[in-house]
Amino acid sequence: NEAEAILYAAQHAIDNKTPLILCTSGGGQVMFQGGRALMGMPRSTIAVNELKKTGLPYIVIFCYKTAGGITASYSNLGDFHLAESESAEIIFSGRRVIQGTIKEELPPDLQTAPWLLKKGFCDRIINRKDLAKEVGVLLSIILKKNNVMNAEQIKEPDLSDKSIAKEAS
């Protein structure tokens, strides 16, 4: 279950005093999974809020395609939001549903990473092959500027493992 994974990841980050970096993809399936999955949205939101109370960084990387319940809950709660490419789509509801509801034509770039960047919902668009390096730089800045906890108490993630960068390219 997706919510259980978020709960575990947040608790693991808190217990180990490490940042939480979440790559989001998928969504929309909650309607078909029933009430238990739907209750995962508030539970995962609470888990992220508990992480934030500790002052640990929470970085969200929007991957193609982030939609539905993911967009409605934990993916929009990050301290920083990165999109893995300009083609990433971050959607709550589908284009046809929105157009049918508001009875207006939508801009062609609506719900794309560049549109979200322009509107302030995304902090940066980064090519997938550069994500490991860019996240490492971002974390080093955040951990040094952290006012809630002493930076020495927070374990910096080991980004020397180049397998992440190899998989991404």
mmCIF file of C-alpha atoms in Angstrom:
data_model
loop_
_atom_site.group_PDB
_atom_site.id
_atom_site.type_symbol
_atom_site.label_atom_id
_atom_site.label_comp_id
_atom_site.label_asym_id
_atom_site.label_seq_id
_atom_site.Cartn_x
_atom_site.Cartn_y
_atom_site.Cartn_z
ATOM 1 C CA ASN A 1 0.000 0.000 0.000
ATOM 2 C CA GLU A 2 1.338 3.406 -1.020
ATOM 3 C CA ALA A 3 0.317 5.170 2.214
ATOM 4 C CA GLU A 4 2.050 2.533 4.327
ATOM 5 C CA ALA A 5 5.236 3.097 2.326
ATOM 6 C CA ILE A 6 5.049 6.859 2.957
ATOM 7 C CA LEU A 7 4.401 6.288 6.673
ATOM 8 C CA TYR A 8 7.374 3.927 6.880
ATOM 9 C CA ALA A 9 9.652 6.278 4.906
ATOM 10 C CA ALA A 10 8.754 9.283 7.071
ATOM 11 C CA GLN A 11 9.236 7.331 10.302
ATOM 12 C CA HIS A 12 12.533 5.922 9.043
ATOM 13 C CA ALA A 13 13.741 9.438 8.210
ATOM 14 C CA ILE A 14 12.716 10.695 11.659
ATOM 15 C CA ASP A 15 14.295 7.742 13.491
ATOM 16 C CA ASN A 16 17.548 8.058 11.549
ATOM 17 C CA LYS A 17 17.603 11.863 11.342
ATOM 18 C CA THR A 18 17.873 11.807 7.558
ATOM 19 C CA PRO A 19 16.137 13.899 4.904
ATOM 20 C CA LEU A 20 13.239 12.335 3.030
ATOM 21 C CA ILE A 21 13.418 12.477 -0.748
ATOM 22 C CA LEU A 22 10.324 11.193 -2.483
ATOM 23 C CA CYS A 23 9.949 10.569 -6.209
ATOM 24 C CA THR A 24 6.263 10.687 -7.078
ATOM 25 C CA SER A 25 4.620 8.959 -9.998
ATOM 26 C CA GLY A 26 1.175 7.533 -10.526
ATOM 27 C CA GLY A 27 -2.134 8.418 -8.964
ATOM 28 C CA GLY A 28 -5.771 8.332 -9.798
ATOM 29 C CA GLN A 29 -6.144 4.729 -8.663
ATOM 30 C CA VAL A 30 -7.482 5.621 -5.206
ATOM 31 C CA MET A 31 -11.055 5.758 -6.493
ATOM 32 C CA PHE A 32 -10.792 2.134 -7.572
ATOM 33 C CA GLN A 33 -9.078 0.842 -4.430
ATOM 34 C CA GLY A 34 -11.812 1.781 -2.000
ATOM 35 C CA GLY A 35 -11.986 3.458 1.385
ATOM 36 C CA ARG A 36 -8.763 2.040 2.806
ATOM 37 C CA ALA A 37 -6.701 3.584 0.026
ATOM 38 C CA LEU A 38 -8.623 6.832 0.278
ATOM 39 C CA MET A 39 -7.797 7.016 4.011
ATOM 40 C CA GLY A 40 -4.134 6.755 3.045
ATOM 41 C CA MET A 41 -4.188 10.343 1.795
ATOM 42 C CA PRO A 42 -4.670 11.970 5.223
ATOM 43 C CA ARG A 43 -2.444 9.382 6.923
ATOM 44 C CA SER A 44 0.445 10.115 4.559
ATOM 45 C CA THR A 45 -0.131 13.853 4.994
ATOM 46 C CA ILE A 46 0.078 13.467 8.782
ATOM 47 C CA ALA A 47 3.306 11.440 8.426
ATOM 48 C CA VAL A 48 4.886 14.190 6.317
ATOM 49 C CA ASN A 49 3.790 16.814 8.850
ATOM 50 C CA GLU A 50 5.416 14.795 11.658
ATOM 51 C CA LEU A 51 8.645 14.745 9.642
ATOM 52 C CA LYS A 52 8.429 18.504 9.123
ATOM 53 C CA LYS A 53 8.059 19.076 12.885
ATOM 54 C CA THR A 54 11.566 17.639 13.310
ATOM 55 C CA GLY A 55 13.042 20.151 10.863
ATOM 56 C CA LEU A 56 14.277 17.440 8.532
ATOM 57 C CA PRO A 57 14.157 18.322 4.827
ATOM 58 C CA TYR A 58 11.436 16.820 2.646
ATOM 59 C CA ILE A 59 12.136 17.032 -1.084
ATOM 60 C CA VAL A 60 9.618 15.910 -3.684
ATOM 61 C CA ILE A 61 10.658 15.013 -7.203
ATOM 62 C CA PHE A 62 7.711 15.031 -9.604
ATOM 63 C CA CYS A 63 8.146 12.267 -12.150
ATOM 64 C CA TYR A 64 5.986 11.627 -15.191
ATOM 65 C CA LYS A 65 3.003 11.474 -14.361
ATOM 66 C CA THR A 66 2.011 12.529 -10.828
ATOM 67 C CA ALA A 67 -1.751 12.622 -10.500
ATOM 68 C CA GLY A 68 -4.854 12.202 -8.386
ATOM 69 C CA GLY A 69 -4.468 11.363 -4.718
ATOM 70 C CA ILE A 70 -0.704 11.754 -4.854
ATOM 71 C CA THR A 71 -1.089 15.356 -6.006
ATOM 72 C CA ALA A 72 -3.867 15.934 -3.485
ATOM 73 C CA SER A 73 -1.788 14.841 -0.517
ATOM 74 C CA TYR A 74 1.904 14.259 0.155
ATOM 75 C CA SER A 75 3.449 15.359 -3.145
ATOM 76 C CA ASN A 76 2.571 19.019 -2.619
ATOM 77 C CA LEU A 77 3.866 19.215 0.955
ATOM 78 C CA GLY A 78 7.582 19.240 0.226
ATOM 79 C CA ASP A 79 10.046 21.867 1.325
ATOM 80 C CA PHE A 80 11.260 21.818 -2.273
ATOM 81 C CA HIS A 81 9.542 20.521 -5.389
ATOM 82 C CA LEU A 82 11.608 19.445 -8.363
ATOM 83 C CA ALA A 83 10.359 18.136 -11.683
ATOM 84 C CA GLU A 84 12.460 15.482 -13.380
ATOM 85 C CA SER A 85 11.976 16.991 -16.827
ATOM 86 C CA GLU A 86 9.914 19.482 -18.754
ATOM 87 C CA SER A 87 7.623 16.653 -19.843
ATOM 88 C CA ALA A 88 6.607 15.832 -16.247
ATOM 89 C CA GLU A 89 2.904 16.301 -15.664
ATOM 90 C CA ILE A 90 1.514 17.128 -12.244
ATOM 91 C CA ILE A 91 -2.228 16.650 -12.363
ATOM 92 C CA PHE A 92 -5.060 16.515 -9.886
ATOM 93 C CA SER A 93 -7.801 15.914 -12.398
ATOM 94 C CA GLY A 94 -7.715 15.160 -16.113
ATOM 95 C CA ARG A 95 -7.922 17.837 -18.767
ATOM 96 C CA ARG A 96 -11.312 16.701 -20.101
ATOM 97 C CA VAL A 97 -12.795 16.628 -16.599
ATOM 98 C CA ILE A 98 -11.603 20.170 -15.862
ATOM 99 C CA GLN A 99 -12.794 21.528 -19.225
ATOM 100 C CA GLY A 100 -16.148 19.819 -18.754
ATOM 101 C CA THR A 101 -16.508 21.307 -15.293
ATOM 102 C CA ILE A 102 -15.496 24.895 -15.985
ATOM 103 C CA LYS A 103 -16.752 24.933 -19.597
ATOM 104 C CA GLU A 104 -13.641 26.754 -20.817
ATOM 105 C CA GLU A 105 -10.672 25.927 -23.000
ATOM 106 C CA LEU A 106 -7.515 25.302 -20.986
ATOM 107 C CA PRO A 107 -4.021 26.541 -21.802
ATOM 108 C CA PRO A 108 -2.045 23.874 -23.688
ATOM 109 C CA ASP A 109 0.746 23.800 -21.090
ATOM 110 C CA LEU A 110 -1.598 23.468 -18.079
ATOM 111 C CA GLN A 111 -0.403 20.833 -15.583
ATOM 112 C CA THR A 112 3.056 20.565 -17.115
ATOM 113 C CA ALA A 113 6.286 21.172 -15.202
ATOM 114 C CA PRO A 114 7.014 24.511 -16.965
ATOM 115 C CA TRP A 115 3.504 25.796 -16.137
ATOM 116 C CA LEU A 116 3.875 24.732 -12.482
ATOM 117 C CA LEU A 117 7.300 26.384 -12.328
ATOM 118 C CA LYS A 118 5.821 29.610 -13.708
ATOM 119 C CA LYS A 119 2.967 29.491 -11.162
ATOM 120 C CA GLY A 120 5.236 28.711 -8.184
ATOM 121 C CA PHE A 121 4.166 25.121 -7.554
ATOM 122 C CA CYS A 122 7.512 23.720 -8.657
ATOM 123 C CA ASP A 123 10.894 25.110 -7.635
ATOM 124 C CA ARG A 124 13.042 23.749 -10.414
ATOM 125 C CA ILE A 125 13.050 21.501 -13.479
ATOM 126 C CA ILE A 126 16.062 19.199 -13.623
ATOM 127 C CA ASN A 127 17.043 16.644 -16.222
ATOM 128 C CA ARG A 128 16.867 13.135 -14.761
ATOM 129 C CA LYS A 129 20.559 12.461 -15.355
ATOM 130 C CA ASP A 130 21.438 15.509 -13.212
ATOM 131 C CA LEU A 131 19.046 14.782 -10.333
ATOM 132 C CA ALA A 132 21.520 13.046 -7.979
ATOM 133 C CA LYS A 133 24.021 15.884 -8.243
ATOM 134 C CA GLU A 134 21.407 18.646 -7.922
ATOM 135 C CA VAL A 135 19.678 17.014 -4.950
ATOM 136 C CA GLY A 136 23.070 16.600 -3.288
ATOM 137 C CA VAL A 137 23.804 20.308 -3.706
ATOM 138 C CA LEU A 138 20.335 21.246 -2.442
ATOM 139 C CA LEU A 139 20.699 19.009 0.616
ATOM 140 C CA SER A 140 24.110 20.393 1.482
ATOM 141 C CA ILE A 141 22.632 23.910 1.437
ATOM 142 C CA ILE A 142 19.551 22.923 3.468
ATOM 143 C CA LEU A 143 21.503 20.983 6.077
ATOM 144 C CA LYS A 144 23.918 23.841 6.647
ATOM 145 C CA LYS A 145 21.080 26.390 6.955
ATOM 146 C CA ASN A 146 18.873 24.187 9.162
ATOM 147 C CA ASN A 147 17.777 26.298 12.134
ATOM 148 C CA VAL A 148 15.626 23.700 13.898
ATOM 149 C CA MET A 149 18.302 21.052 14.452
ATOM 150 C CA ASN A 150 22.037 21.182 14.638
ATOM 151 C CA ALA A 151 23.380 20.205 11.200
ATOM 152 C CA GLU A 152 25.871 17.815 12.842
ATOM 153 C CA GLN A 153 22.935 15.794 14.217
ATOM 154 C CA ILE A 154 21.557 15.152 10.738
ATOM 155 C CA LYS A 155 23.171 12.410 8.722
ATOM 156 C CA GLU A 156 23.884 13.534 5.193
ATOM 157 C CA PRO A 157 22.878 10.891 2.654
ATOM 158 C CA ASP A 158 25.682 9.092 0.859
ATOM 159 C CA LEU A 159 25.441 10.390 -2.694
ATOM 160 C CA SER A 160 28.734 8.818 -3.725
ATOM 161 C CA ASP A 161 26.839 5.773 -4.983
ATOM 162 C CA LYS A 162 26.949 6.462 -8.706
ATOM 163 C CA SER A 163 24.495 3.639 -9.453
ATOM 164 C CA ILE A 164 21.646 6.139 -8.914
ATOM 165 C CA ALA A 165 23.073 8.467 -11.542
ATOM 166 C CA LYS A 166 23.743 5.535 -13.909
ATOM 167 C CA GLU A 167 20.169 4.284 -13.594
ATOM 168 C CA ALA A 168 18.838 7.754 -14.290
ATOM 169 C CA SER A 169 20.834 8.275 -17.487
#
